[in-house]
mmCIF file with all atom_site columns, C-alpha atoms in Angstrom:
data_model
loop_
_atom_site.group_PDB
_atom_site.id
_atom_site.type_symbol
_atom_site.label_atom_id
_atom_site.label_alt_id
_atom_site.label_comp_id
_atom_site.label_asym_id
_atom_site.label_entity_id
_atom_site.label_seq_id
_atom_site.pdbx_PDB_ins_code
_atom_site.Cartn_x
_atom_site.Cartn_y
_atom_site.Cartn_z
_atom_site.occupancy
_atom_site.B_iso_or_equiv
_atom_site.pdbx_formal_charge
_atom_site.auth_seq_id
_atom_site.auth_comp_id
_atom_site.auth_asym_id
_atom_site.auth_atom_id
_atom_site.pdbx_PDB_model_num
ATOM 1   C CA . ALA A 1 1   ? 20.328 -108.342 -240.578 1.00 81.00 ? 1   ALA A CA 1
ATOM 2   C CA . SER A 1 2   ? 23.139 -110.917 -240.930 1.00 87.00 ? 2   SER A CA 1
ATOM 3   C CA . ASN A 1 3   ? 26.312 -111.886 -239.125 1.00 92.00 ? 3   ASN A CA 1
ATOM 4   C CA . THR A 1 4   ? 29.284 -109.776 -240.136 1.00 92.00 ? 4   THR A CA 1
ATOM 5   C CA . PHE A 1 5   ? 32.964 -110.188 -239.373 1.00 96.00 ? 5   PHE A CA 1
ATOM 6   C CA . LEU A 1 6   ? 36.129 -108.199 -238.920 1.00 96.00 ? 6   LEU A CA 1
ATOM 7   C CA . ILE A 1 7   ? 38.476 -110.275 -241.072 1.00 97.00 ? 7   ILE A CA 1
ATOM 8   C CA . TRP A 1 8   ? 42.193 -110.443 -240.265 1.00 97.00 ? 8   TRP A CA 1
ATOM 9   C CA . GLU A 1 9   ? 44.276 -109.869 -243.394 1.00 96.00 ? 9   GLU A CA 1
ATOM 10  C CA . GLY A 1 10  ? 47.390 -111.716 -242.176 1.00 96.00 ? 10  GLY A CA 1
ATOM 11  C CA . GLY A 1 11  ? 46.943 -114.947 -244.109 1.00 97.00 ? 11  GLY A CA 1
ATOM 12  C CA . GLU A 1 12  ? 45.406 -118.349 -243.538 1.00 98.00 ? 12  GLU A CA 1
ATOM 13  C CA . PRO A 1 13  ? 47.076 -120.046 -240.565 1.00 97.00 ? 13  PRO A CA 1
ATOM 14  C CA . ALA A 1 14  ? 47.012 -123.845 -240.421 1.00 97.00 ? 14  ALA A CA 1
ATOM 15  C CA . ASP A 1 15  ? 48.457 -125.067 -237.103 1.00 97.00 ? 15  ASP A CA 1
ATOM 16  C CA . PHE A 1 16  ? 48.498 -122.394 -234.416 1.00 98.00 ? 16  PHE A CA 1
ATOM 17  C CA . GLU A 1 17  ? 47.532 -121.141 -230.991 1.00 98.00 ? 17  GLU A CA 1
ATOM 18  C CA . LEU A 1 18  ? 45.289 -118.077 -230.811 1.00 98.00 ? 18  LEU A CA 1
ATOM 19  C CA . SER A 1 19  ? 44.707 -116.392 -227.467 1.00 98.00 ? 19  SER A CA 1
ATOM 20  C CA . TYR A 1 20  ? 42.471 -113.412 -226.737 1.00 98.00 ? 20  TYR A CA 1
ATOM 21  C CA . ASP A 1 21  ? 40.337 -111.714 -224.118 1.00 98.00 ? 21  ASP A CA 1
ATOM 22  C CA . VAL A 1 22  ? 36.700 -110.955 -224.851 1.00 98.00 ? 22  VAL A CA 1
ATOM 23  C CA . LEU A 1 23  ? 33.595 -109.453 -223.257 1.00 97.00 ? 23  LEU A CA 1
ATOM 24  C CA . LEU A 1 24  ? 30.117 -108.891 -224.598 1.00 97.00 ? 24  LEU A CA 1
ATOM 25  C CA . GLU A 1 25  ? 27.451 -106.435 -223.506 1.00 96.00 ? 25  GLU A CA 1
ATOM 26  C CA . GLY A 1 26  ? 23.871 -107.004 -224.644 1.00 95.00 ? 26  GLY A CA 1
ATOM 27  C CA . LYS A 1 27  ? 21.588 -109.989 -225.132 1.00 93.00 ? 27  LYS A CA 1
ATOM 28  C CA . ASN A 1 28  ? 23.414 -111.663 -227.993 1.00 95.00 ? 28  ASN A CA 1
ATOM 29  C CA . ASN A 1 29  ? 26.494 -113.778 -228.720 1.00 95.00 ? 29  ASN A CA 1
ATOM 30  C CA . SER A 1 30  ? 29.720 -113.559 -230.681 1.00 97.00 ? 30  SER A CA 1
ATOM 31  C CA . GLY A 1 31  ? 32.812 -115.573 -231.416 1.00 97.00 ? 31  GLY A CA 1
ATOM 32  C CA . VAL A 1 32  ? 36.092 -115.964 -233.235 1.00 98.00 ? 32  VAL A CA 1
ATOM 33  C CA . GLN A 1 33  ? 36.213 -117.699 -236.596 1.00 98.00 ? 33  GLN A CA 1
ATOM 34  C CA . TYR A 1 34  ? 39.307 -119.717 -237.474 1.00 98.00 ? 34  TYR A CA 1
ATOM 35  C CA . ARG A 1 35  ? 40.286 -121.992 -240.346 1.00 98.00 ? 35  ARG A CA 1
ATOM 36  C CA . SER A 1 36  ? 37.389 -120.238 -242.052 1.00 98.00 ? 36  SER A CA 1
ATOM 37  C CA . ARG A 1 37  ? 36.681 -118.763 -245.460 1.00 98.00 ? 37  ARG A CA 1
ATOM 38  C CA . GLU A 1 38  ? 35.246 -115.474 -246.657 1.00 96.00 ? 38  GLU A CA 1
ATOM 39  C CA . LEU A 1 39  ? 31.927 -116.045 -248.428 1.00 96.00 ? 39  LEU A CA 1
ATOM 40  C CA . PRO A 1 40  ? 31.678 -114.777 -252.000 1.00 93.00 ? 40  PRO A CA 1
ATOM 41  C CA . ASN A 1 41  ? 29.119 -112.079 -252.759 1.00 90.00 ? 41  ASN A CA 1
ATOM 42  C CA . SER A 1 42  ? 28.631 -111.294 -249.077 1.00 89.00 ? 42  SER A CA 1
ATOM 43  C CA . ASN A 1 43  ? 29.178 -108.205 -247.007 1.00 87.00 ? 43  ASN A CA 1
ATOM 44  C CA . PHE A 1 44  ? 31.985 -109.501 -244.762 1.00 91.00 ? 44  PHE A CA 1
ATOM 45  C CA . GLY A 1 45  ? 30.345 -112.927 -244.457 1.00 93.00 ? 45  GLY A CA 1
ATOM 46  C CA . VAL A 1 46  ? 32.403 -115.857 -243.201 1.00 97.00 ? 46  VAL A CA 1
ATOM 47  C CA . GLY A 1 47  ? 31.890 -119.611 -242.929 1.00 97.00 ? 47  GLY A CA 1
ATOM 48  C CA . GLY A 1 48  ? 33.845 -122.196 -240.950 1.00 98.00 ? 48  GLY A CA 1
ATOM 49  C CA . TYR A 1 49  ? 34.896 -123.038 -237.414 1.00 98.00 ? 49  TYR A CA 1
ATOM 50  C CA . GLN A 1 50  ? 34.007 -120.686 -234.564 1.00 98.00 ? 50  GLN A CA 1
ATOM 51  C CA . CYS A 1 51  ? 34.919 -120.609 -230.892 1.00 98.00 ? 51  CYS A CA 1
ATOM 52  C CA . ASP A 1 52  ? 31.596 -119.281 -229.645 1.00 98.00 ? 52  ASP A CA 1
ATOM 53  C CA . LEU A 1 53  ? 31.011 -116.707 -226.925 1.00 97.00 ? 53  LEU A CA 1
ATOM 54  C CA . HIS A 1 54  ? 27.496 -117.559 -225.809 1.00 95.00 ? 54  HIS A CA 1
ATOM 55  C CA . PRO A 1 55  ? 25.583 -117.012 -222.540 1.00 94.00 ? 55  PRO A CA 1
ATOM 56  C CA . ALA A 1 56  ? 24.088 -120.554 -222.450 1.00 96.00 ? 56  ALA A CA 1
ATOM 57  C CA . ALA A 1 57  ? 26.187 -122.975 -220.371 1.00 97.00 ? 57  ALA A CA 1
ATOM 58  C CA . ASP A 1 58  ? 26.314 -125.700 -223.045 1.00 97.00 ? 58  ASP A CA 1
ATOM 59  C CA . TYR A 1 59  ? 27.317 -123.233 -225.767 1.00 97.00 ? 59  TYR A CA 1
ATOM 60  C CA . PHE A 1 60  ? 29.950 -121.141 -223.963 1.00 97.00 ? 60  PHE A CA 1
ATOM 61  C CA . GLY A 1 61  ? 33.178 -121.858 -225.850 1.00 98.00 ? 61  GLY A CA 1
ATOM 62  C CA . MET A 1 62  ? 31.617 -124.508 -228.090 1.00 98.00 ? 62  MET A CA 1
ATOM 63  C CA . LEU A 1 63  ? 32.781 -125.217 -231.630 1.00 98.00 ? 63  LEU A CA 1
ATOM 64  C CA . TYR A 1 64  ? 30.125 -123.911 -233.975 1.00 98.00 ? 64  TYR A CA 1
ATOM 65  C CA . GLU A 1 65  ? 30.503 -124.354 -237.720 1.00 98.00 ? 65  GLU A CA 1
ATOM 66  C CA . GLU A 1 66  ? 29.176 -121.146 -239.276 1.00 96.00 ? 66  GLU A CA 1
ATOM 67  C CA . ARG A 1 67  ? 27.412 -121.824 -242.598 1.00 94.00 ? 67  ARG A CA 1
ATOM 68  C CA . GLY A 1 68  ? 28.105 -125.522 -242.082 1.00 95.00 ? 68  GLY A CA 1
ATOM 69  C CA . ALA A 1 69  ? 27.104 -128.232 -239.607 1.00 96.00 ? 69  ALA A CA 1
ATOM 70  C CA . GLY A 1 70  ? 26.127 -125.772 -236.833 1.00 97.00 ? 70  GLY A CA 1
ATOM 71  C CA . VAL A 1 71  ? 26.897 -127.059 -233.326 1.00 98.00 ? 71  VAL A CA 1
ATOM 72  C CA . VAL A 1 72  ? 29.778 -129.531 -233.661 1.00 98.00 ? 72  VAL A CA 1
ATOM 73  C CA . CYS A 1 73  ? 31.025 -129.713 -230.065 1.00 98.00 ? 73  CYS A CA 1
ATOM 74  C CA . LYS A 1 74  ? 29.306 -128.304 -226.975 1.00 98.00 ? 74  LYS A CA 1
ATOM 75  C CA . HIS A 1 75  ? 31.017 -127.047 -223.831 1.00 98.00 ? 75  HIS A CA 1
ATOM 76  C CA . GLY A 1 76  ? 32.514 -129.984 -221.921 1.00 98.00 ? 76  GLY A CA 1
ATOM 77  C CA . GLU A 1 77  ? 32.540 -132.449 -224.804 1.00 98.00 ? 77  GLU A CA 1
ATOM 78  C CA . PHE A 1 78  ? 35.286 -134.352 -226.587 1.00 98.00 ? 78  PHE A CA 1
ATOM 79  C CA . VAL A 1 79  ? 33.868 -135.024 -230.056 1.00 98.00 ? 79  VAL A CA 1
ATOM 80  C CA . ALA A 1 80  ? 35.170 -137.136 -232.935 1.00 98.00 ? 80  ALA A CA 1
ATOM 81  C CA . ARG A 1 81  ? 33.838 -136.491 -236.442 1.00 98.00 ? 81  ARG A CA 1
ATOM 82  C CA . ASN A 1 82  ? 34.474 -139.182 -239.078 1.00 98.00 ? 82  ASN A CA 1
ATOM 83  C CA . ALA A 1 83  ? 35.241 -138.826 -242.796 1.00 98.00 ? 83  ALA A CA 1
ATOM 84  C CA . GLU A 1 84  ? 31.532 -138.589 -243.652 1.00 98.00 ? 84  GLU A CA 1
ATOM 85  C CA . GLY A 1 85  ? 30.989 -135.840 -241.078 1.00 97.00 ? 85  GLY A CA 1
ATOM 86  C CA . LYS A 1 86  ? 29.132 -137.971 -238.536 1.00 98.00 ? 86  LYS A CA 1
ATOM 87  C CA . LYS A 1 87  ? 30.037 -136.885 -235.026 1.00 97.00 ? 87  LYS A CA 1
ATOM 88  C CA . ARG A 1 88  ? 29.992 -138.719 -231.726 1.00 98.00 ? 88  ARG A CA 1
ATOM 89  C CA . VAL A 1 89  ? 30.851 -137.684 -228.199 1.00 98.00 ? 89  VAL A CA 1
ATOM 90  C CA . VAL A 1 90  ? 33.815 -139.826 -227.122 1.00 98.00 ? 90  VAL A CA 1
ATOM 91  C CA . GLY A 1 91  ? 34.381 -138.204 -223.732 1.00 97.00 ? 91  GLY A CA 1
ATOM 92  C CA . ARG A 1 92  ? 33.402 -135.503 -221.256 1.00 97.00 ? 92  ARG A CA 1
ATOM 93  C CA . ILE A 1 93  ? 35.824 -132.876 -220.012 1.00 96.00 ? 93  ILE A CA 1
ATOM 94  C CA . GLY A 1 94  ? 33.627 -130.858 -217.684 1.00 92.00 ? 94  GLY A CA 1
ATOM 95  C CA . LYS A 1 95  ? 30.272 -129.226 -217.283 1.00 92.00 ? 95  LYS A CA 1
ATOM 96  C CA . GLY A 1 96  ? 29.279 -125.738 -218.377 1.00 90.00 ? 96  GLY A CA 1
ATOM 97  C CA . LYS A 1 97  ? 27.845 -123.031 -216.189 1.00 90.00 ? 97  LYS A CA 1
ATOM 98  C CA . VAL A 1 98  ? 25.971 -119.823 -216.899 1.00 92.00 ? 98  VAL A CA 1
ATOM 99  C CA . ARG A 1 99  ? 28.386 -116.912 -217.147 1.00 94.00 ? 99  ARG A CA 1
ATOM 100 C CA . ASP A 1 100 ? 28.108 -113.150 -217.216 1.00 95.00 ? 100 ASP A CA 1
ATOM 101 C CA . LEU A 1 101 ? 29.518 -112.260 -220.635 1.00 96.00 ? 101 LEU A CA 1
ATOM 102 C CA . ALA A 1 102 ? 29.944 -108.622 -219.570 1.00 96.00 ? 102 ALA A CA 1
ATOM 103 C CA . GLN A 1 103 ? 33.104 -109.768 -217.740 1.00 97.00 ? 103 GLN A CA 1
ATOM 104 C CA . TRP A 1 104 ? 36.424 -110.385 -219.474 1.00 98.00 ? 104 TRP A CA 1
ATOM 105 C CA . TYR A 1 105 ? 37.218 -114.006 -220.352 1.00 98.00 ? 105 TYR A CA 1
ATOM 106 C CA . SER A 1 106 ? 40.546 -115.296 -221.634 1.00 98.00 ? 106 SER A CA 1
ATOM 107 C CA . PHE A 1 107 ? 40.180 -117.820 -224.458 1.00 98.00 ? 107 PHE A CA 1
ATOM 108 C CA . ARG A 1 108 ? 42.717 -119.957 -226.258 1.00 98.00 ? 108 ARG A CA 1
ATOM 109 C CA . VAL A 1 109 ? 42.193 -121.953 -229.456 1.00 98.00 ? 109 VAL A CA 1
ATOM 110 C CA . VAL A 1 110 ? 44.809 -124.559 -230.374 1.00 98.00 ? 110 VAL A CA 1
ATOM 111 C CA . CYS A 1 111 ? 44.808 -126.263 -233.792 1.00 98.00 ? 111 CYS A CA 1
ATOM 112 C CA . ARG A 1 112 ? 47.169 -129.057 -234.838 1.00 97.00 ? 112 ARG A CA 1
ATOM 113 C CA . GLY A 1 113 ? 46.133 -131.113 -237.835 1.00 96.00 ? 113 GLY A CA 1
ATOM 114 C CA . ASN A 1 114 ? 42.739 -132.660 -237.111 1.00 97.00 ? 114 ASN A CA 1
ATOM 115 C CA . LEU A 1 115 ? 42.796 -131.762 -233.387 1.00 98.00 ? 115 LEU A CA 1
ATOM 116 C CA . LEU A 1 116 ? 41.009 -128.552 -232.328 1.00 98.00 ? 116 LEU A CA 1
ATOM 117 C CA . GLN A 1 117 ? 40.955 -127.437 -228.691 1.00 98.00 ? 117 GLN A CA 1
ATOM 118 C CA . HIS A 1 118 ? 39.147 -124.546 -226.974 1.00 98.00 ? 118 HIS A CA 1
ATOM 119 C CA . PHE A 1 119 ? 40.225 -123.322 -223.529 1.00 98.00 ? 119 PHE A CA 1
ATOM 120 C CA . VAL A 1 120 ? 38.964 -120.703 -221.087 1.00 97.00 ? 120 VAL A CA 1
ATOM 121 C CA . GLY A 1 121 ? 42.013 -119.732 -219.112 1.00 95.00 ? 121 GLY A CA 1
ATOM 122 C CA . ASP A 1 122 ? 43.896 -123.021 -218.831 1.00 94.00 ? 122 ASP A CA 1
ATOM 123 C CA . VAL A 1 123 ? 40.742 -125.149 -218.614 1.00 97.00 ? 123 VAL A CA 1
ATOM 124 C CA . PRO A 1 124 ? 39.843 -127.211 -221.702 1.00 98.00 ? 124 PRO A CA 1
ATOM 125 C CA . ILE A 1 125 ? 36.183 -126.710 -222.595 1.00 97.00 ? 125 ILE A CA 1
ATOM 126 C CA . ALA A 1 126 ? 35.832 -128.310 -226.050 1.00 98.00 ? 126 ALA A CA 1
ATOM 127 C CA . ILE A 1 127 ? 38.007 -130.835 -227.903 1.00 98.00 ? 127 ILE A CA 1
ATOM 128 C CA . ILE A 1 128 ? 37.343 -131.969 -231.445 1.00 98.00 ? 128 ILE A CA 1
ATOM 129 C CA . MET A 1 129 ? 39.070 -134.586 -233.609 1.00 98.00 ? 129 MET A CA 1
ATOM 130 C CA . ASP A 1 130 ? 37.802 -133.609 -237.030 1.00 98.00 ? 130 ASP A CA 1
ATOM 131 C CA . ASP A 1 131 ? 38.475 -136.245 -239.687 1.00 98.00 ? 131 ASP A CA 1
ATOM 132 C CA . LYS A 1 132 ? 35.706 -135.019 -241.969 1.00 97.00 ? 132 LYS A CA 1
ATOM 133 C CA . ARG A 1 133 ? 36.861 -135.507 -245.549 1.00 96.00 ? 133 ARG A CA 1
ATOM 134 C CA . ASN A 1 134 ? 36.724 -131.814 -246.462 1.00 95.00 ? 134 ASN A CA 1
ATOM 135 C CA . ALA A 1 135 ? 37.537 -130.383 -243.004 1.00 97.00 ? 135 ALA A CA 1
ATOM 136 C CA . PRO A 1 136 ? 39.585 -127.199 -243.348 1.00 97.00 ? 136 PRO A CA 1
ATOM 137 C CA . ARG A 1 137 ? 43.237 -127.456 -242.327 1.00 97.00 ? 137 ARG A CA 1
ATOM 138 C CA . LYS A 1 138 ? 43.884 -123.725 -242.748 1.00 98.00 ? 138 LYS A CA 1
ATOM 139 C CA . GLY A 1 139 ? 41.870 -120.568 -243.176 1.00 98.00 ? 139 GLY A CA 1
ATOM 140 C CA . ILE A 1 140 ? 41.161 -117.004 -242.174 1.00 98.00 ? 140 ILE A CA 1
ATOM 141 C CA . ILE A 1 141 ? 40.591 -115.628 -238.690 1.00 98.00 ? 141 ILE A CA 1
ATOM 142 C CA . ALA A 1 142 ? 37.675 -113.246 -238.108 1.00 98.00 ? 142 ALA A CA 1
ATOM 143 C CA . LEU A 1 143 ? 35.826 -111.619 -235.199 1.00 98.00 ? 143 LEU A CA 1
ATOM 144 C CA . GLN A 1 144 ? 32.029 -111.873 -235.254 1.00 97.00 ? 144 GLN A CA 1
ATOM 145 C CA . VAL A 1 145 ? 29.343 -109.246 -234.800 1.00 92.00 ? 145 VAL A CA 1
ATOM 146 C CA . HIS A 1 146 ? 26.182 -111.333 -234.536 1.00 93.00 ? 146 HIS A CA 1
ATOM 147 C CA . ALA A 1 147 ? 22.882 -110.390 -236.161 1.00 93.00 ? 147 ALA A CA 1
ATOM 148 C CA . GLY A 1 148 ? 19.940 -109.583 -233.923 1.00 94.00 ? 148 GLY A CA 1
ATOM 149 C CA . PRO A 1 149 ? 19.681 -107.569 -230.712 1.00 94.00 ? 149 PRO A CA 1
ATOM 150 C CA . ALA A 1 150 ? 22.043 -104.643 -230.130 1.00 93.00 ? 150 ALA A CA 1
ATOM 151 C CA . MET A 1 151 ? 25.390 -105.639 -228.656 1.00 93.00 ? 151 MET A CA 1
ATOM 152 C CA . THR A 1 152 ? 28.905 -104.466 -228.022 1.00 96.00 ? 152 THR A CA 1
ATOM 153 C CA . VAL A 1 153 ? 31.690 -107.016 -228.188 1.00 97.00 ? 153 VAL A CA 1
ATOM 154 C CA . ARG A 1 154 ? 35.251 -106.148 -227.232 1.00 97.00 ? 154 ARG A CA 1
ATOM 155 C CA . PHE A 1 155 ? 38.380 -108.138 -228.008 1.00 98.00 ? 155 PHE A CA 1
ATOM 156 C CA . LYS A 1 156 ? 41.857 -107.407 -226.676 1.00 98.00 ? 156 LYS A CA 1
ATOM 157 C CA . ASN A 1 157 ? 45.252 -109.037 -226.266 1.00 98.00 ? 157 ASN A CA 1
ATOM 158 C CA . LEU A 1 158 ? 44.923 -111.084 -229.445 1.00 98.00 ? 158 LEU A CA 1
ATOM 159 C CA . LYS A 1 159 ? 48.030 -113.203 -229.991 1.00 98.00 ? 159 LYS A CA 1
ATOM 160 C CA . LEU A 1 160 ? 48.620 -115.709 -232.772 1.00 98.00 ? 160 LEU A CA 1
ATOM 161 C CA . THR A 1 161 ? 51.468 -118.213 -232.562 1.00 97.00 ? 161 THR A CA 1
ATOM 162 C CA . ARG A 1 162 ? 51.927 -120.357 -235.662 1.00 96.00 ? 162 ARG A CA 1
ATOM 163 C CA . PHE A 1 163 ? 53.350 -123.841 -235.225 1.00 94.00 ? 163 PHE A CA 1
ATOM 164 C CA . GLU A 1 164 ? 56.020 -124.881 -237.676 1.00 79.00 ? 164 GLU A CA 1
ATOM 165 C CA . VAL A 1 165 ? 56.419 -128.356 -239.051 1.00 66.00 ? 165 VAL A CA 1
ATOM 166 C CA . LEU A 1 166 ? 59.739 -129.450 -237.600 1.00 61.00 ? 166 LEU A CA 1
ATOM 167 C CA . LEU A 1 167 ? 59.844 -132.850 -239.257 1.00 58.00 ? 167 LEU A CA 1
ATOM 168 C CA . ASP A 1 168 ? 57.636 -134.164 -242.021 1.00 58.00 ? 168 ASP A CA 1
ATOM 169 C CA . VAL A 1 169 ? 58.287 -137.884 -242.449 1.00 60.00 ? 169 VAL A CA 1
ATOM 170 C CA . GLU A 1 170 ? 56.223 -140.567 -244.137 1.00 62.00 ? 170 GLU A CA 1
ATOM 171 C CA . PHE A 1 171 ? 56.397 -144.167 -242.932 1.00 59.00 ? 171 PHE A CA 1
#
């Protein structure tokens, strides 16, 4: 009836690289939430950024903001979002294609400050500079089971590498 999530209990990473392999069987979609928040009074509900696993070419690997702005950056876009949340496409980094989600795909999400990057393998597929005033700079990680038609989603080889601040200097 509603999207539910398997929520990782290991903290709220800020700057990191998350890699994983995923496949989906069924006519639906899924994704990985990051820099997200658990919704109060919900049954494993989550809101925030999502690297989407979707069968449509423009949505495969996009940045979707669950319980927020919705589609922020489609496959193949470089998007900048200003302090007020207005977004604009500032560049193109490729073109999507229809994919069979019942095959394994290797994803990587890299977050550093306001820069969010989604990769399939080593190919960048979505880049976002998010300067929105209340944009999250840390948050939970969660795996989505999408509402709707029956599906099976499998994740494996999940690896989180947190980036440390080596030097914090103000000028």
